[in-house]
Short mmCIF file of C-alpha atoms in Angstrom, two decimals:
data_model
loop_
_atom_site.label_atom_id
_atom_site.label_comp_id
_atom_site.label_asym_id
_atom_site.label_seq_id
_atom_site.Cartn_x
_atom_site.Cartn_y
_atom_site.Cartn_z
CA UNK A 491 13.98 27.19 -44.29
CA UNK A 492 13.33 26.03 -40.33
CA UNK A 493 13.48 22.85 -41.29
CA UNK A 494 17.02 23.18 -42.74
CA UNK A 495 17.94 25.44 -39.93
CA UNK A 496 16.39 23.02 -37.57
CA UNK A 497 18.62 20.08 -39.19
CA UNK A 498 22.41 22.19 -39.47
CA UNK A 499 21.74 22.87 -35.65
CA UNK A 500 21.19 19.67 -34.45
CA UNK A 501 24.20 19.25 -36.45
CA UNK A 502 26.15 21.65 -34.84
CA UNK A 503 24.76 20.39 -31.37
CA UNK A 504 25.99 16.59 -31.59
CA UNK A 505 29.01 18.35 -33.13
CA UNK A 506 29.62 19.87 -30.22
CA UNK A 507 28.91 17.23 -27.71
CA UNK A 508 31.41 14.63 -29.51
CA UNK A 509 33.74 15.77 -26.63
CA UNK A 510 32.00 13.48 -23.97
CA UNK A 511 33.42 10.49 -25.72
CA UNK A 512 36.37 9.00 -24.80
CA UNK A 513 36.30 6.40 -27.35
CA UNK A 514 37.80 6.76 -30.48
CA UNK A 515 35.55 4.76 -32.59
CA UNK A 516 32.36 6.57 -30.48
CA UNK A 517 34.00 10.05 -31.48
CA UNK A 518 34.31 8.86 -35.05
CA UNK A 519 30.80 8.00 -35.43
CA UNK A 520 29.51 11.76 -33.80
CA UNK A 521 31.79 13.06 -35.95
CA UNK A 522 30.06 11.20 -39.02
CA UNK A 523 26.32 12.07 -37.81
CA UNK A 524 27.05 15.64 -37.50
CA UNK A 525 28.43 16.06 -40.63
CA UNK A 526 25.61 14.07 -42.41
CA UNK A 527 23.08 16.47 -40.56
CA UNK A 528 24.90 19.35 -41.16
CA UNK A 529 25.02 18.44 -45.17
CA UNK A 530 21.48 17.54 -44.95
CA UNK A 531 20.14 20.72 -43.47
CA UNK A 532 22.81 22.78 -45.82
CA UNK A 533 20.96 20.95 -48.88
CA UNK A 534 17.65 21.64 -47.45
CA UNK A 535 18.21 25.54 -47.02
CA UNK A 536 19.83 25.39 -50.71
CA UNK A 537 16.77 23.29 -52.10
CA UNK A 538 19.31 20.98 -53.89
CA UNK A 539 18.91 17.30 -54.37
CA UNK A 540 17.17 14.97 -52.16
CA UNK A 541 15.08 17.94 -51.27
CA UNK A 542 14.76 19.59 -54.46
CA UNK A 543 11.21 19.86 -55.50
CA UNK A 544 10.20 17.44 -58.58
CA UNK A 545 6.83 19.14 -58.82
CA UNK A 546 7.46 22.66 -59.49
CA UNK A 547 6.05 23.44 -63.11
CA UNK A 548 7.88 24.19 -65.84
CA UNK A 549 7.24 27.70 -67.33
#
């Protein structure tokens, strides 16, 4: 759970300093990293695939 907190915030934190760039193609590629840390700590927090764990048993 901190872990996928710790990822949607850093998220949210390059999210919000995208505005620093004045170059399009700089802005474009924030944009892209936030989102992709966002997703990755919203799939971490939701224990969905990549994180999922392959190990639990079977009952």
């Amino acid at each position: 759970m901190i872990s996928g907190c710790g990822l949607f915030g850093s998220g949210l934190y390059v999210y919000h300093h995208t505005k620093k760039y004045q170059n399009p193609a700089g802005q474009a590629a924030m944009y892209a990293i936030s989102s992709v840390l966002v997703l990755l700590g919203t799939a971490r927090i939701l224990d969905i695939p990549p994180f999922q764990d392959r190990f639990k048993r079977k009952e």
